[in-house]
Amino acid sequence: MILVQTLFWIVFVAICLHYVLFGVIVTLVSRLFKLKHKISDITPSVSFIIAAYNEERVIREKILSDLKTAYPKDKIEFIVVSDGSSDRTPEIVSEFSEQGVVSIFQPQRQGKTAALNRAVAAAKNEIIVFSDANSMFRPDAISKLVRHFADENIGGVCGRKSVLQHQDRKASIGDNLYWRYESSLKQAESHLGSIPTADGEIFALRKDLFKEVPRELINDDLVITFDILQQGKRVIYDQDAITEEEASITLKDDFNVKSRMVYGGIQVISLYKKLLNPVASWFGFQFFIHKTLRYFMWALLAAILLTNALLVGSGVFYAVFLALQLAFYLMAFIGYHLDKKGAKAGIFYLPYYYCNVNLAAFKGFLFWRKQRSTVDIWKKAQR
């Protein structure tokens, strides 16, 4: 039982480190040892790139929103790449040609990464800003992103994604809580050096640091982040540069999105083993605690449940902890059935949401094991 007990406590500490201890430590340390850099209200030339696959329902609203930016109009070009779209997305984009919006389209669908590579190759300006079709930048967001490029050591800047809360969108409460936590943690990590990964919904970088991303990789933003870091530059976070978007309408859509993202994350981990070695550098350790443990939390949860069950007769703590775990999963199961019936999950929502996220991560792991085609597993979420 000593071996089982040891394994239980190793997993217990790893889970606590991921969800609580790491965030507390990083936040406290960042207040004491904050890395400073030059910030200035500069206006470098910007190429604003929107990836849009079959986005006819939102692309008009997206373009109209972005055209309202407070950034100088003579310093920005808008590029919408809609490769493979079979709806009216390219047609709608072309309606804005007189306002300087560039449409890039080819009928062949090769995936988002290949589309972004084509868009960057066509971009003419110094700074690239990536955005998604359903992500609405606040008017001052671009200005807040680019002000950090006054410092030559800054290679990339990620802004804050704010998920709007709506009762008719079932992932909104969970996603909103997650992104608020993620924003706080990333800001602290940024103060200590670089964030583990930028978010493609609002990500600015120097064009001369961009390297073409292999099109078979899903998480282009993760690869681009690593490429910038390997060129000796920092990738930082600015929580005042904000974009807003709606959450998935159903948790099934949310499941599909998250499984795809975890698949992409594991793809990248397998390619950047040296950079991500948790014992070789602070960044590697940071990424391991922040991201790798998240991708494999399903395994830790299974391990702590199993070892706890084997230790249930070893003391009151183990019996109580097992009862709490089983109660949590029962609540998740009830939440699932309420959602399936179209009823509100109420107090069962968060356990259900949490289990949905980790089951999605497990499915993403299976995708990676089977090396599934990144185009084949892509399922469009409802808008």
XYZ file of C-alpha atoms in Angstrom:
383
model
C 0.000 0.000 0.000
C 2.979 2.323 0.408
C 3.406 2.462 -3.382
C -0.286 3.232 -3.893
C -0.179 5.861 -1.151
C 2.891 7.494 -2.719
C 1.219 7.585 -6.131
C -1.947 9.083 -4.606
C -0.036 11.961 -3.018
C 2.081 12.627 -6.099
C -1.091 12.957 -8.183
C -2.818 14.987 -5.466
C 0.047 17.481 -5.356
C 0.182 17.692 -9.173
C -3.534 18.523 -9.335
C -3.241 21.123 -6.565
C -0.145 22.582 -8.225
C -1.986 23.001 -11.519
C -5.220 24.473 -10.182
C -4.094 26.455 -7.130
C -0.469 26.531 -6.031
C 1.154 27.503 -9.335
C -1.199 30.435 -9.855
C -0.688 31.713 -6.303
C 3.113 31.389 -6.486
C 3.432 33.001 -9.928
C 1.132 35.877 -8.955
C 3.067 36.621 -5.758
C 6.496 36.333 -7.404
C 5.433 38.510 -10.365
C 4.596 41.332 -7.961
C 8.106 41.201 -6.536
C 10.150 40.597 -9.687
C 8.192 42.149 -12.537
C 10.147 42.405 -15.795
C 9.700 45.849 -17.296
C 9.808 46.847 -20.934
C 9.357 49.987 -22.982
C 5.782 50.957 -23.882
C 4.950 53.838 -26.226
C 1.965 54.997 -28.296
C 3.538 54.028 -31.609
C 1.628 53.339 -34.833
C 3.554 50.797 -36.908
C 1.924 49.484 -40.087
C -0.436 46.590 -39.318
C -1.833 43.713 -41.361
C -5.008 42.523 -39.662
C -5.746 38.907 -40.641
C -9.098 37.193 -40.132
C -9.465 33.442 -40.635
C -13.010 32.618 -41.787
C -14.251 29.191 -42.875
C -17.988 29.116 -43.681
C -18.661 32.171 -41.536
C -21.463 33.812 -43.549
C -23.513 34.323 -40.382
C -20.917 36.498 -38.618
C -18.366 37.743 -41.151
C -20.258 40.920 -42.105
C -20.637 41.915 -38.445
C -16.965 41.094 -37.877
C -15.694 43.277 -40.723
C -17.972 46.178 -39.822
C -16.753 45.945 -36.230
C -13.082 45.914 -37.206
C -13.478 48.844 -39.594
C -14.486 50.912 -36.555
C -11.042 50.505 -35.037
C -9.462 53.597 -33.530
C -6.173 52.674 -35.198
C -5.066 55.060 -38.013
C -6.722 53.913 -41.237
C -3.639 54.678 -43.332
C -1.571 52.315 -41.155
C -3.700 49.191 -41.411
C -4.771 46.669 -44.038
C -7.499 44.072 -43.508
C -7.108 40.574 -44.953
C -9.812 37.905 -44.767
C -8.754 34.406 -45.760
C -11.702 32.068 -46.363
C -10.116 29.092 -48.120
C -12.410 26.122 -48.627
C -15.597 27.971 -47.717
C -18.656 26.584 -49.458
C -21.085 29.270 -48.284
C -21.291 33.014 -49.060
C -18.312 34.045 -46.918
C -15.986 34.994 -49.840
C -18.841 36.840 -51.570
C -19.653 38.870 -48.449
C -15.987 39.737 -47.903
C -15.669 40.983 -51.493
C -18.422 43.536 -50.789
C -15.896 45.434 -48.661
C -13.189 45.668 -51.310
C -13.738 49.426 -51.774
C -13.036 49.868 -48.059
C -9.675 48.215 -48.475
C -10.558 44.741 -47.257
C -8.503 42.129 -49.119
C -10.179 38.784 -49.814
C -8.038 35.660 -50.161
C -9.887 32.556 -51.268
C -9.250 29.226 -52.924
C -11.872 26.472 -53.264
C -9.534 23.778 -51.929
C -9.750 23.289 -48.177
C -6.382 22.674 -46.532
C -7.140 23.762 -42.980
C -6.793 26.963 -40.978
C -3.012 26.751 -40.611
C -2.431 26.592 -44.366
C -4.859 29.487 -44.852
C -3.008 31.646 -42.314
C 0.323 30.882 -44.007
C -1.126 32.186 -47.286
C -2.505 35.293 -45.628
C 0.777 36.182 -43.907
C 2.641 35.715 -47.200
C 0.294 38.279 -48.767
C 0.559 40.741 -45.866
C 2.520 43.915 -46.605
C 3.001 45.467 -43.183
C 5.367 45.338 -40.234
C 3.029 43.908 -37.609
C 0.644 40.976 -38.049
C -2.517 40.841 -35.950
C -4.483 37.577 -35.988
C -8.204 37.372 -35.262
C -11.080 34.929 -35.669
C -14.339 35.635 -37.487
C -16.453 35.437 -34.317
C -14.079 37.535 -32.207
C -14.969 41.232 -31.921
C -12.081 43.583 -31.122
C -12.745 46.635 -29.004
C -11.843 49.835 -30.947
C -8.649 50.434 -28.935
C -7.449 46.817 -28.905
C -4.983 47.101 -31.788
C -3.394 50.237 -30.330
C -2.971 48.522 -26.974
C -1.339 45.510 -28.615
C 1.187 47.364 -30.770
C 2.379 49.818 -28.101
C 4.570 47.050 -26.690
C 6.553 46.776 -29.928
C 8.325 49.985 -28.933
C 10.612 47.543 -27.114
C 12.732 45.513 -29.533
C 12.755 42.543 -27.130
C 9.021 42.037 -27.537
C 8.240 39.697 -30.413
C 4.572 38.987 -29.776
C 1.664 40.323 -27.747
C -1.499 38.460 -26.813
C -4.652 40.259 -25.722
C -7.513 39.140 -23.499
C -10.387 37.068 -24.787
C -13.602 37.922 -22.965
C -16.370 35.330 -23.298
C -19.814 36.903 -23.129
C -22.361 35.286 -20.842
C -25.728 34.299 -22.287
C -28.159 31.815 -20.808
C -28.923 30.359 -24.244
C -25.238 29.447 -24.736
C -24.506 26.502 -22.468
C -20.722 26.827 -22.447
C -20.743 30.520 -21.545
C -20.618 30.286 -17.735
C -17.816 27.742 -17.668
C -15.835 29.412 -20.451
C -16.234 32.835 -18.855
C -14.850 31.579 -15.531
C -12.018 29.762 -17.281
C -10.914 32.746 -19.357
C -11.017 35.085 -16.355
C -8.716 32.719 -14.485
C -6.530 32.246 -17.564
C -6.204 36.001 -18.050
C -5.040 36.554 -14.487
C -2.509 33.736 -14.713
C -1.149 34.825 -18.098
C -0.674 38.398 -16.928
C 1.421 37.154 -14.008
C 3.437 34.820 -16.277
C 4.002 37.691 -18.696
C 5.508 39.804 -15.916
C 8.058 37.052 -15.287
C 9.085 36.608 -18.917
C 6.818 35.068 -21.524
C 3.406 33.440 -21.580
C 3.250 29.716 -22.490
C 1.055 30.343 -25.516
C -0.738 33.203 -27.218
C -4.403 32.974 -28.202
C -5.060 33.152 -31.931
C -8.214 35.217 -31.422
C -6.120 38.282 -30.500
C -2.423 37.886 -31.212
C 0.028 40.442 -32.628
C 3.601 39.719 -33.744
C 6.426 41.137 -35.795
C 6.069 39.816 -39.332
C 9.809 39.213 -39.698
C 9.616 36.675 -36.845
C 6.879 34.615 -38.491
C 7.855 31.198 -39.801
C 5.523 29.155 -41.945
C 3.625 26.688 -39.764
C 3.370 23.069 -40.996
C -0.215 22.774 -42.193
C -0.788 19.428 -40.443
C -0.509 21.201 -37.073
C -3.710 22.459 -35.460
C -2.550 24.962 -32.836
C -0.874 27.533 -35.055
C -0.807 30.100 -32.226
C 1.185 27.720 -30.032
C 3.738 27.028 -32.773
C 4.111 30.725 -33.596
C 4.656 31.495 -29.904
C 7.447 28.922 -29.674
C 9.064 30.124 -32.900
C 9.198 33.673 -31.538
C 10.713 32.504 -28.243
C 13.366 30.475 -30.056
C 14.411 33.659 -31.860
C 15.197 35.245 -28.491
C 12.125 37.472 -28.159
C 9.416 37.615 -25.497
C 5.724 36.903 -26.008
C 3.752 38.907 -23.471
C 0.164 39.454 -22.393
C -1.888 42.639 -22.183
C -5.213 42.179 -20.409
C -6.302 45.680 -21.477
C -6.318 44.704 -25.167
C -9.702 43.000 -25.352
C -11.706 41.005 -27.836
C -15.173 39.641 -27.114
C -16.837 36.519 -28.390
C -19.754 34.235 -27.744
C -19.295 30.807 -26.198
C -20.457 27.609 -27.871
C -24.232 27.187 -27.938
C -24.045 23.560 -26.765
C -21.553 21.656 -24.639
C -21.310 19.177 -27.496
C -19.856 21.954 -29.682
C -17.597 22.953 -26.801
C -16.484 19.320 -26.492
C -15.498 19.200 -30.162
C -13.542 22.475 -29.949
C -11.618 21.450 -26.857
C -10.795 17.945 -28.092
C -9.339 19.468 -31.258
C -7.283 21.985 -29.259
C -5.856 19.296 -26.979
C -4.947 17.190 -30.016
C -3.122 20.210 -31.389
C -1.394 20.860 -28.073
C -0.041 17.324 -27.841
C 1.109 17.552 -31.473
C 3.232 20.569 -30.609
C 4.599 19.116 -27.358
C 5.912 16.120 -29.305
C 7.762 18.471 -31.695
C 9.286 20.878 -29.146
C 10.595 18.453 -26.510
C 13.818 20.394 -25.896
C 12.115 23.771 -25.400
C 9.433 22.219 -23.179
C 11.693 20.113 -20.948
C 10.286 21.007 -17.479
C 13.638 20.539 -15.725
C 15.719 22.467 -18.273
C 14.185 25.952 -18.014
C 11.610 28.101 -16.255
C 9.565 28.264 -19.462
C 9.536 24.456 -19.764
C 8.413 24.090 -16.146
C 5.795 26.815 -16.585
C 4.388 25.177 -19.704
C 4.300 21.761 -18.009
C 2.292 23.016 -15.033
C 0.046 25.396 -16.978
C -0.632 23.438 -20.174
C 0.698 19.876 -20.202
C -1.029 18.943 -16.934
C -4.246 20.436 -18.334
C -4.026 18.290 -21.465
C -3.561 15.154 -19.324
C -5.739 16.047 -16.330
C -8.120 13.248 -17.305
C -5.330 10.751 -16.539
C -4.566 12.361 -13.178
C -8.255 12.341 -12.250
C -8.540 8.655 -13.147
C -5.367 7.865 -11.167
C -6.468 9.703 -8.020
C -9.902 8.058 -8.124
C -8.402 4.578 -8.504
C -5.685 5.000 -5.864
C -8.192 6.611 -3.492
C -10.505 3.607 -3.883
C -7.625 1.253 -3.029
C -6.783 3.334 0.056
C -10.342 3.781 1.341
C -9.667 1.540 4.361
C -6.456 3.326 5.302
C -7.968 6.223 7.211
C -10.826 8.705 7.544
C -9.261 11.181 5.101
C -9.237 8.663 2.247
C -12.849 7.614 2.931
C -14.101 11.212 3.009
C -12.085 12.219 -0.051
C -13.434 9.267 -2.046
C -16.990 10.145 -1.018
C -16.429 13.735 -2.209
C -15.063 12.524 -5.550
C -17.997 10.178 -6.118
C -20.474 12.901 -5.159
C -18.828 15.276 -7.650
C -19.059 12.761 -10.510
C -22.648 11.957 -9.570
C -23.448 15.673 -9.834
C -21.767 15.767 -13.245
C -23.837 12.751 -14.362
C -27.052 14.431 -13.213
C -26.018 17.626 -15.005
C -25.455 15.652 -18.201
C -28.917 14.111 -18.074
C -30.602 17.411 -17.300
C -28.815 19.008 -20.252
C -29.767 16.078 -22.488
C -33.424 16.628 -21.588
C -33.151 20.338 -22.310
C -33.451 21.323 -18.644
C -31.163 23.742 -16.807
C -28.363 21.980 -14.949
C -28.340 24.478 -12.064
C -25.898 23.459 -9.313
C -24.898 20.456 -11.428
C -23.611 22.665 -14.252
C -19.997 23.211 -13.127
C -19.274 19.514 -12.347
C -20.827 18.622 -15.714
C -18.849 21.316 -17.542
C -15.591 20.265 -15.845
C -16.050 16.593 -16.739
C -17.015 17.528 -20.295
C -13.745 19.467 -20.650
C -11.635 16.570 -19.393
C -13.429 13.965 -21.485
C -12.775 16.230 -24.478
C -9.083 16.257 -23.544
C -9.108 12.446 -23.455
C -10.689 12.352 -26.905
C -8.035 14.793 -28.119
C -5.385 12.392 -26.823
C -7.026 9.555 -28.776
C -7.019 11.731 -31.907
C -3.286 12.222 -31.436
C -2.647 8.513 -30.857
C -4.480 7.670 -34.086
C -2.927 10.650 -35.941
C -6.318 11.675 -37.264
C -6.488 14.131 -40.152
C -6.795 17.659 -38.783
C -9.311 18.553 -41.498
C -11.454 15.451 -40.893
C -11.876 16.057 -37.151
C -12.864 19.719 -37.616
C -16.534 20.193 -36.769
C -17.980 23.655 -37.106
C -19.626 25.034 -33.990
C -23.004 26.740 -34.249
C -22.816 30.549 -34.221
